[in-house]
Coordinates of C-alpha atoms and ligand atoms in Angstrom, one line a residue:
M1 CA -16.6 -36.1 31.3
S2 CA -15.0 -34.3 27.9
V3 CA -14.5 -36.7 25.5
K4 CA -12.0 -37.7 23.0
T5 CA -12.9 -37.8 19.8
I6 CA -14.8 -41.0 19.2
L7 CA -14.5 -42.1 15.6
P8 CA -16.7 -44.5 14.0
G9 CA -16.0 -48.1 12.9
T10 CA -14.4 -50.6 14.0
T11 CA -12.1 -50.1 17.2
G12 CA -9.0 -51.8 18.6
T13 CA -5.6 -51.8 16.5
A14 CA -5.3 -53.1 12.7
A15 CA -4.9 -56.3 13.9
T16 CA -7.9 -57.1 15.7
A17 CA -10.0 -54.8 13.5
G18 CA -13.0 -56.0 11.9
S19 CA -13.5 -58.5 15.2
G20 CA -16.8 -57.5 15.7
Q21 CA -16.2 -54.3 18.6
Q22 CA -18.2 -51.6 17.0
T23 CA -17.8 -48.1 18.4
T24 CA -21.1 -47.8 19.6
L25 CA -23.4 -44.8 20.4
G26 CA -26.4 -44.6 23.3
V27 CA -29.4 -42.6 23.2
M28 CA -31.6 -42.4 26.3
G29 CA -35.3 -43.0 24.9
G30 CA -37.0 -44.5 22.1
G31 CA -39.1 -42.0 19.9
Q32 CA -38.8 -40.6 16.7
L33 CA -36.4 -38.2 17.7
G34 CA -33.7 -41.4 18.6
R35 CA -34.9 -43.0 15.5
M36 CA -33.5 -40.1 13.4
F37 CA -30.2 -40.0 15.7
V38 CA -29.9 -43.7 15.4
Q39 CA -30.3 -43.3 12.0
A40 CA -27.7 -40.6 11.1
A41 CA -25.4 -42.8 13.4
Q42 CA -25.7 -45.5 11.8
A43 CA -24.9 -43.9 8.0
M44 CA -21.6 -42.9 9.8
G45 CA -20.7 -46.2 10.8
Y46 CA -21.8 -46.2 14.4
F47 CA -23.4 -48.7 16.1
T48 CA -26.7 -47.8 18.4
A49 CA -28.0 -48.6 21.6
V50 CA -31.4 -47.2 23.1
L51 CA -32.5 -47.5 26.5
D52 CA -35.8 -47.5 26.4
P53 CA -38.8 -48.9 28.2
D54 CA -41.2 -49.8 26.1
V55 CA -40.9 -53.2 24.2
I56 CA -42.1 -51.6 20.7
S57 CA -40.2 -48.0 19.9
P58 CA -39.7 -46.1 17.0
A59 CA -35.6 -45.9 17.7
G60 CA -36.0 -49.3 19.2
L61 CA -37.2 -50.9 16.4
V62 CA -33.8 -50.1 14.0
S63 CA -31.5 -49.9 16.9
H64 CA -29.0 -52.6 17.2
Y65 CA -29.0 -52.6 20.5
H66 CA -32.5 -52.2 22.7
I67 CA -32.3 -52.2 26.3
Q68 CA -35.8 -52.0 27.5
S69 CA -35.6 -50.3 30.9
D70 CA -36.7 -47.9 33.3
Y71 CA -34.9 -44.5 32.8
L72 CA -33.3 -45.2 36.5
D73 CA -32.7 -48.5 36.1
Q74 CA -29.3 -49.3 37.9
Q75 CA -28.4 -52.1 35.6
G76 CA -29.9 -50.9 32.3
L77 CA -27.7 -47.8 33.0
A78 CA -25.2 -50.0 33.2
Q79 CA -25.8 -51.7 30.6
L80 CA -26.3 -48.8 28.6
M81 CA -22.6 -47.6 29.3
Q82 CA -21.0 -51.5 29.3
R83 CA -22.0 -50.7 25.7
C84 CA -21.6 -47.3 24.7
A85 CA -18.4 -44.9 23.9
A86 CA -20.7 -42.1 24.2
I87 CA -24.5 -41.0 25.3
T88 CA -27.4 -38.4 24.4
T89 CA -31.1 -37.9 25.3
E90 CA -34.0 -37.4 22.5
F91 CA -36.7 -35.6 25.5
E92 CA -35.8 -33.5 28.2
N93 CA -37.5 -35.1 30.7
V94 CA -35.1 -38.1 30.8
P95 CA -34.7 -38.0 35.1
A96 CA -31.2 -36.2 35.4
P97 CA -30.1 -38.5 38.2
A98 CA -30.1 -41.0 35.3
L99 CA -27.9 -38.4 33.3
V100 CA -25.7 -37.8 36.3
T101 CA -25.4 -41.6 37.0
L102 CA -24.3 -42.4 33.5
G103 CA -22.3 -39.0 33.5
A104 CA -19.9 -40.1 35.8
H105 CA -18.4 -43.1 33.7
R106 CA -19.1 -42.3 29.9
P107 CA -19.2 -39.2 27.8
V108 CA -22.6 -37.6 27.8
A109 CA -24.2 -34.7 25.9
P110 CA -26.1 -33.2 26.7
G111 CA -25.5 -32.9 30.2
A112 CA -27.5 -33.7 33.5
E113 CA -27.2 -29.9 34.8
A114 CA -28.4 -28.5 30.7
V115 CA -31.4 -30.7 30.9
G116 CA -31.9 -30.0 34.4
I117 CA -32.4 -26.4 33.9
A118 CA -34.5 -26.6 30.7
Q119 CA -37.2 -29.2 32.2
D120 CA -38.7 -26.7 34.9
R121 CA -39.8 -23.5 33.4
I122 CA -38.5 -21.5 36.3
K123 CA -35.1 -22.3 35.6
E124 CA -35.2 -22.3 32.4
K125 CA -37.1 -18.1 32.5
A126 CA -34.2 -17.5 35.1
H127 CA -31.5 -18.7 32.5
F128 CA -32.6 -16.5 29.9
V129 CA -32.8 -13.9 32.1
R130 CA -29.4 -14.1 33.2
C131 CA -28.4 -14.3 29.5
G132 CA -30.1 -10.3 28.9
V133 CA -33.3 -12.0 26.1
P134 CA -36.1 -10.3 26.7
V135 CA -38.9 -13.2 28.3
A136 CA -42.9 -12.6 28.2
P137 CA -43.3 -10.7 31.6
Y138 CA -43.8 -13.5 34.2
A139 CA -44.1 -14.6 37.7
V140 CA -43.1 -17.7 40.2
I141 CA -46.3 -19.6 41.5
E142 CA -45.4 -22.1 43.8
S143 CA -47.6 -20.9 47.5
A144 CA -50.6 -19.5 48.0
A145 CA -48.9 -16.6 49.3
Q146 CA -47.2 -16.0 45.6
L147 CA -50.4 -16.8 44.0
A148 CA -52.2 -13.6 45.9
A149 CA -49.5 -11.7 45.0
V150 CA -49.4 -11.7 41.2
A151 CA -49.5 -8.7 39.6
D152 CA -52.5 -7.7 37.9
D153 CA -50.4 -6.5 35.1
L154 CA -49.7 -10.3 34.0
L155 CA -53.7 -11.0 33.4
P156 CA -54.8 -12.2 30.7
G157 CA -51.7 -14.7 30.9
I158 CA -51.2 -18.6 30.6
L159 CA -50.6 -21.1 33.8
K160 CA -48.0 -23.4 33.1
T161 CA -46.7 -26.1 35.0
A162 CA -43.2 -25.2 35.6
R163 CA -42.8 -29.5 34.6
L164 CA -43.5 -31.9 32.3
G165 CA -45.6 -29.4 30.1
Y166 CA -45.1 -29.9 26.5
D167 CA -47.7 -29.9 23.1
G168 CA -50.0 -27.2 24.9
K169 CA -50.3 -29.8 27.4
G170 CA -50.2 -28.9 31.5
Q171 CA -50.8 -25.1 30.9
L172 CA -54.2 -22.6 31.4
R173 CA -55.4 -19.3 29.9
V174 CA -56.7 -17.4 32.4
S175 CA -58.3 -13.2 32.3
S176 CA -59.4 -13.0 36.0
R177 CA -57.7 -13.4 39.6
A178 CA -60.6 -16.3 40.0
E179 CA -59.6 -18.0 37.0
L180 CA -56.2 -17.9 37.9
A181 CA -57.1 -19.1 41.4
A182 CA -59.3 -21.9 40.2
A183 CA -56.8 -23.1 37.3
W184 CA -54.2 -23.3 39.8
D185 CA -56.4 -26.1 41.8
E186 CA -56.6 -27.7 38.7
L187 CA -52.9 -28.0 38.1
K188 CA -53.0 -29.4 41.9
N189 CA -51.0 -26.1 43.1
V190 CA -47.8 -27.9 41.1
A191 CA -45.1 -25.2 40.7
C192 CA -46.2 -22.9 38.0
V193 CA -45.3 -20.1 36.3
L194 CA -47.9 -17.1 35.0
E195 CA -46.7 -15.7 31.9
K196 CA -48.9 -12.3 30.6
M197 CA -50.7 -13.2 26.9
L198 CA -48.7 -11.6 24.3
P199 CA -49.7 -10.4 20.6
L200 CA -48.2 -12.7 18.7
Q201 CA -47.2 -11.5 15.1
A202 CA -45.5 -15.4 14.4
E203 CA -43.0 -17.9 16.6
C204 CA -40.4 -19.1 15.2
S205 CA -37.1 -21.3 16.6
V206 CA -33.2 -21.3 16.1
I207 CA -31.5 -25.0 16.5
V208 CA -27.4 -24.7 17.2
A209 CA -25.3 -27.1 17.6
R210 CA -22.3 -26.9 19.9
G211 CA -18.9 -28.9 20.7
W212 CA -17.5 -30.0 23.7
D213 CA -14.4 -27.4 22.9
G214 CA -17.0 -25.1 22.9
S215 CA -17.3 -24.2 18.8
C216 CA -20.9 -23.4 17.8
V217 CA -22.7 -23.8 14.3
N218 CA -26.3 -22.6 13.6
F219 CA -29.6 -23.4 11.4
A220 CA -31.1 -20.1 10.3
P221 CA -34.5 -19.7 12.1
Q222 CA -37.7 -21.6 11.0
L223 CA -41.4 -20.3 10.8
N224 CA -42.8 -22.5 12.8
L225 CA -46.7 -22.3 13.1
H226 CA -48.5 -24.6 16.1
R227 CA -52.0 -25.7 15.9
D228 CA -54.0 -26.4 19.6
G229 CA -50.5 -26.1 21.0
I230 CA -48.6 -28.6 18.5
L231 CA -46.1 -27.9 15.7
A232 CA -48.0 -28.6 12.3
V233 CA -46.3 -26.4 9.5
T234 CA -42.3 -25.1 9.2
Q235 CA -41.3 -23.2 7.2
A236 CA -37.2 -22.9 6.3
Y237 CA -36.0 -20.1 3.3
E238 CA -34.7 -16.6 3.4
G239 CA -37.2 -14.5 4.4
N240 CA -39.8 -16.3 6.4
M241 CA -39.4 -13.6 9.0
P242 CA -37.7 -10.2 8.8
S243 CA -34.5 -9.8 8.2
A244 CA -34.0 -7.5 11.2
L245 CA -34.8 -10.2 13.9
V246 CA -33.0 -13.5 12.0
Q247 CA -28.9 -12.2 13.0
Q248 CA -30.8 -11.0 16.4
A249 CA -32.7 -14.7 16.7
V250 CA -29.2 -16.3 16.4
E251 CA -27.2 -14.7 18.7
A252 CA -29.7 -15.3 21.5
T253 CA -29.8 -18.9 20.9
K254 CA -26.0 -18.8 21.1
S255 CA -25.7 -16.6 24.6
I256 CA -28.2 -19.1 25.7
A257 CA -25.9 -22.2 24.4
N258 CA -23.0 -21.0 25.8
E259 CA -23.9 -19.8 29.1
L260 CA -24.7 -23.4 30.0
R261 CA -21.7 -24.7 28.7
Y262 CA -24.4 -26.7 26.8
V263 CA -22.7 -29.8 24.3
G264 CA -25.1 -31.6 22.0
V265 CA -28.1 -30.0 19.8
L266 CA -30.0 -27.4 21.3
C267 CA -33.3 -25.4 20.2
V268 CA -34.7 -21.9 21.2
E269 CA -38.1 -21.2 20.2
F270 CA -39.4 -17.6 19.9
F271 CA -42.1 -15.3 19.9
L272 CA -42.7 -12.6 16.7
L273 CA -44.4 -9.8 18.2
Q274 CA -46.9 -7.7 16.8
D275 CA -45.4 -4.7 15.3
D276 CA -47.2 -2.0 16.3
S277 CA -48.4 -4.1 19.9
K278 CA -47.2 -1.9 23.4
A279 CA -45.2 -4.8 24.2
A280 CA -43.0 -5.3 21.3
Q281 CA -42.6 -1.2 22.3
T282 CA -41.6 -2.3 25.7
L283 CA -39.9 -5.6 25.5
G284 CA -38.8 -5.5 21.9
S285 CA -40.1 -7.9 18.5
L286 CA -38.5 -11.0 19.5
I287 CA -39.2 -12.8 23.1
V288 CA -37.5 -16.2 24.0
N289 CA -40.5 -18.4 25.0
E290 CA -38.8 -21.8 25.5
M291 CA -35.9 -24.3 24.7
A292 CA -35.3 -27.9 24.0
P293 CA -32.1 -29.6 24.8
R294 CA -32.3 -31.9 21.4
P295 CA -33.2 -31.8 18.0
H296 CA -36.7 -30.4 17.4
N297 CA -39.7 -31.0 15.9
S298 CA -39.2 -27.5 13.7
G299 CA -35.3 -28.8 12.2
H300 CA -36.5 -32.4 10.7
Y301 CA -36.4 -30.3 7.2
T302 CA -32.5 -30.3 7.4
L303 CA -32.8 -34.2 6.9
D304 CA -33.8 -33.4 3.9
A305 CA -33.0 -29.3 2.7
C306 CA -29.8 -29.3 4.5
D307 CA -25.4 -30.8 4.2
L308 CA -26.0 -31.5 7.4
S309 CA -28.9 -32.3 9.3
Q310 CA -29.7 -31.9 12.8
F311 CA -29.0 -35.4 13.9
D312 CA -26.1 -35.6 11.8
L313 CA -24.8 -32.5 13.7
Q314 CA -26.3 -34.2 17.3
V315 CA -23.7 -36.8 16.1
R316 CA -21.0 -35.3 15.9
T317 CA -21.3 -33.1 18.8
L318 CA -21.3 -36.5 20.8
T319 CA -18.9 -38.1 19.7
G320 CA -16.0 -35.3 19.2
L321 CA -16.2 -34.7 15.1
P322 CA -15.5 -31.4 13.3
L323 CA -18.6 -29.1 13.7
L324 CA -19.1 -27.4 10.5
Q325 CA -21.6 -24.7 9.8
P326 CA -24.7 -26.7 7.8
R327 CA -25.4 -25.0 5.0
Q328 CA -29.2 -25.1 3.4
H329 CA -29.6 -26.3 -0.4
S330 CA -33.2 -25.8 -1.3
P331 CA -35.6 -23.9 0.8
A332 CA -38.3 -26.7 2.5
I333 CA -41.5 -26.7 4.1
M334 CA -42.4 -29.3 6.6
L335 CA -46.0 -30.9 7.3
N336 CA -46.8 -32.4 10.4
L337 CA -48.2 -36.0 10.2
L338 CA -50.4 -36.4 13.1
G339 CA -52.8 -39.4 14.3
D340 CA -55.6 -38.2 13.1
L341 CA -54.9 -38.3 9.6
W342 CA -55.6 -42.2 10.4
I343 CA -58.3 -41.6 12.8
D344 CA -60.9 -43.4 10.1
G345 CA -58.2 -46.6 10.1
A346 CA -57.3 -46.1 6.6
S347 CA -53.3 -45.5 5.0
P348 CA -53.4 -41.5 4.1
P349 CA -52.6 -41.4 0.1
W350 CA -49.0 -41.8 0.1
D351 CA -49.2 -42.9 -3.4
Q352 CA -50.9 -39.3 -4.5
V353 CA -48.4 -37.6 -1.6
L354 CA -45.5 -38.7 -3.5
A355 CA -45.6 -38.4 -6.7
L356 CA -45.5 -33.9 -6.0
P357 CA -41.7 -33.2 -7.3
G358 CA -39.9 -32.7 -3.7
A359 CA -41.8 -34.5 -1.3
H360 CA -40.1 -36.5 1.5
L361 CA -41.8 -38.6 3.5
H362 CA -41.0 -39.7 7.2
L363 CA -43.0 -42.4 8.8
Y364 CA -42.0 -43.1 12.6
G365 CA -42.9 -46.7 12.4
K366 CA -45.9 -46.2 15.8
L367 CA -47.9 -49.3 15.4
K368 CA -51.1 -46.8 16.5
A369 CA -52.5 -43.7 15.9
S370 CA -54.1 -41.0 18.5
K371 CA -55.5 -37.6 17.9
G372 CA -52.7 -35.4 18.0
R373 CA -49.8 -38.1 18.3
K374 CA -46.6 -37.3 16.1
M375 CA -46.8 -40.2 13.4
G376 CA -44.2 -39.0 10.9
H377 CA -43.7 -35.9 9.1
L378 CA -43.5 -34.7 5.1
T379 CA -40.6 -32.2 4.0
F380 CA -41.2 -30.4 0.6
T381 CA -38.1 -29.2 -1.0
G382 CA -37.9 -27.6 -4.5
A383 CA -35.8 -24.9 -6.5
T384 CA -37.7 -21.8 -5.5
V385 CA -40.0 -21.1 -2.3
A386 CA -43.1 -20.6 -4.8
E387 CA -42.8 -24.5 -6.2
V388 CA -42.4 -25.6 -2.6
R389 CA -45.3 -23.8 -1.0
A390 CA -47.6 -24.8 -4.4
T391 CA -46.6 -28.4 -3.3
A392 CA -46.7 -28.6 0.1
L393 CA -50.3 -26.8 0.2
A394 CA -50.7 -29.6 -2.5
A395 CA -50.3 -32.3 -0.3
A396 CA -51.6 -30.5 2.4
R397 CA -55.1 -30.8 0.1
L398 CA -54.7 -34.3 -0.3
L399 CA -54.2 -34.8 3.7
G400 CA -56.8 -32.9 5.0
I401 CA -54.6 -30.8 6.4
E402 CA -55.6 -26.8 6.3
A403 CA -53.8 -24.2 4.5
F404 CA -51.7 -22.3 6.0
Ligands
ADP1 P1 -45.4 -26.9 25.3 O1 -44.4 -26.7 25.7 O2 -46.6 -26.9 25.4 O3 -44.4 -26.2 23.7 P2 -45.2 -23.4 25.1 O4 -45.1 -23.1 26.3 O5 -44.3 -23.2 23.7 O6 -45.5 -24.5 25.7 O7 -47.0 -22.8 24.7 C1 -47.6 -23.4 23.8 C2 -48.1 -22.4 22.5 O8 -48.6 -21.8 23.5 C3 -46.8 -21.6 22.0 O9 -46.3 -22.2 20.8 C4 -47.8 -20.2 22.0 O10 -48.5 -20.3 20.8 C5 -48.6 -20.2 22.9 N1 -48.1 -19.4 24.2 C6 -47.5 -19.6 24.9 N2 -47.0 -18.8 26.0 C7 -47.7 -17.6 25.4 C8 -47.7 -16.0 25.3 N3 -46.9 -15.8 26.7 N4 -48.4 -14.9 25.0 C9 -49.0 -15.6 23.9 N5 -48.7 -17.2 23.1 C10 -48.7 -18.0 24.3
MG2 MG1 -43.6 -25.1 22.7

């Protein structure tokens, strides 16, 4: 279903305005991405509804309405549709059939088809190949015959489940055929892709927002540092990566979004290969890794460093409001705040962190900290890259986060 522009505020004629009929936007999922979507929508004057099975969730806590139901529960979906003028999602594993149901009656962005492709590494890689963007050499493994037929050249490699992997979960590194066979057993012989291990110099991501009319705007590529498979640090400023690759990464992301006829915010993650490596000579320096059909952790700095954040753009794409090219007004570095910082029960020294100039603290309202759990993030903005680096490193020291 395409969308007529959905304006914020009270609906109805002048006579009924103020009668309490507030235009409401819905989101499938109650995590931190849903929370920041809800906050952006509310700032513009929309009411919000969150569908999430948990009694307490980061987005449910701050939304006008929280529909506590399973993602496939027909009653819950009916309630969401009844409340909402349009519906978005905040995590890629929302069941595609739920989006089909919603999409038959309401504008839903991103749509079931695009989300279905992003949920499955096999379909996702095929899409990248279709777009002509280089991927790591890979093989699909769905049967013992395909396992046996894997080319030696793909080893050492990483075996990744086709579905439901995130933050480094659902993948195993293998260096021999015997290890590969054992790893596939360990992953319960589900559909997988085996990717050749590439010599990475760095990783980056590009976030675009594409509207119902096909217009597309983008943020500049972010440089991302992962630790233990989880994003740790994002650096967003001019000069953060080789300038020759900046335009290439943006163009690749736009073509991936256009080919999907994508509507909403899309993040595409890339590898930058080591310059002198054989892989870079044969594949090129920029390799697409994966995409997320939603705002992304690596774009959280846009809340504090840009005139439009990735969540503002999610609201605008969903409602058909104008898409403007966002402008970054400050260099930025984001540090992820994982549950590890709370593990001894004490609160981290926020008073000292907030004494640093340009510090912006975002905590997601999660009641329980655990190792590797994303509890919040800290963004540093400032006049110069040197200043932002100095304050971000000072915060990392205060928090016991390894320097970068
Ligand atoms: P997830 O869905 O868990 O984020 P990814 O496919 O992005 O899974 O892999 C997690 C991390 O593992 C990547 O960010 C990268 O650091 C590393 N990695 C993944 N694939 C490769 C590869 N083919 N070669 C080298 N490193 C890789
Ligand atoms: Mg990843």
